[in-house]
């Protein structure tokens, strides 16, 4: 991809893999901003946090850079789930998701740093995920492993947890951590608009 360098404002290995998969060359600069928000609705939470991360990294980024910030939460029964803080919490999260449908929200902010300021786009992608019922033994076996510990909602759909996924309505890569198809299309649209304005 052309039109400047890309900077991923995230340390997520899944997001790195997804960007590499679609052929984006990028560097990683992890935002140091505190991830706190007063928002309640999951789409508002991820939109605000993705913007905070991207803007934080954009301050020190060189001109011509594309800065990509993202944040993902899992939502069920009006509860937003980030990453579990313990194996016990991971088991509790999985217990509340098993046998049901929940939503995965990823907020994305893409900023182009220019001499006269910044331009960009922010959006939210939502995917519905339905899980098969799980036994208490299955919940504990997975929740006490290391796989769920750095993942929103305490599971990785691209890992062993795939055995419990009944169906997905929406973008699979969004559940992994970044809706890369839409990221590319939004970026392409920004570049095309800029070329039309020149």
Coordinates of C-alpha atoms in Angstrom, one line a residue, residues 1 4 43 96 99 116 192:
X1 CA 0.0 0.0 0.0
X4 CA 2.7 7.2 3.4
X43 CA -20.1 1.4 20.4
X96 CA -22.1 -15.6 30.8
X99 CA -25.0 -21.1 24.8
X116 CA -1.9 21.7 7.8
X192 CA -9.3 8.8 -3.5

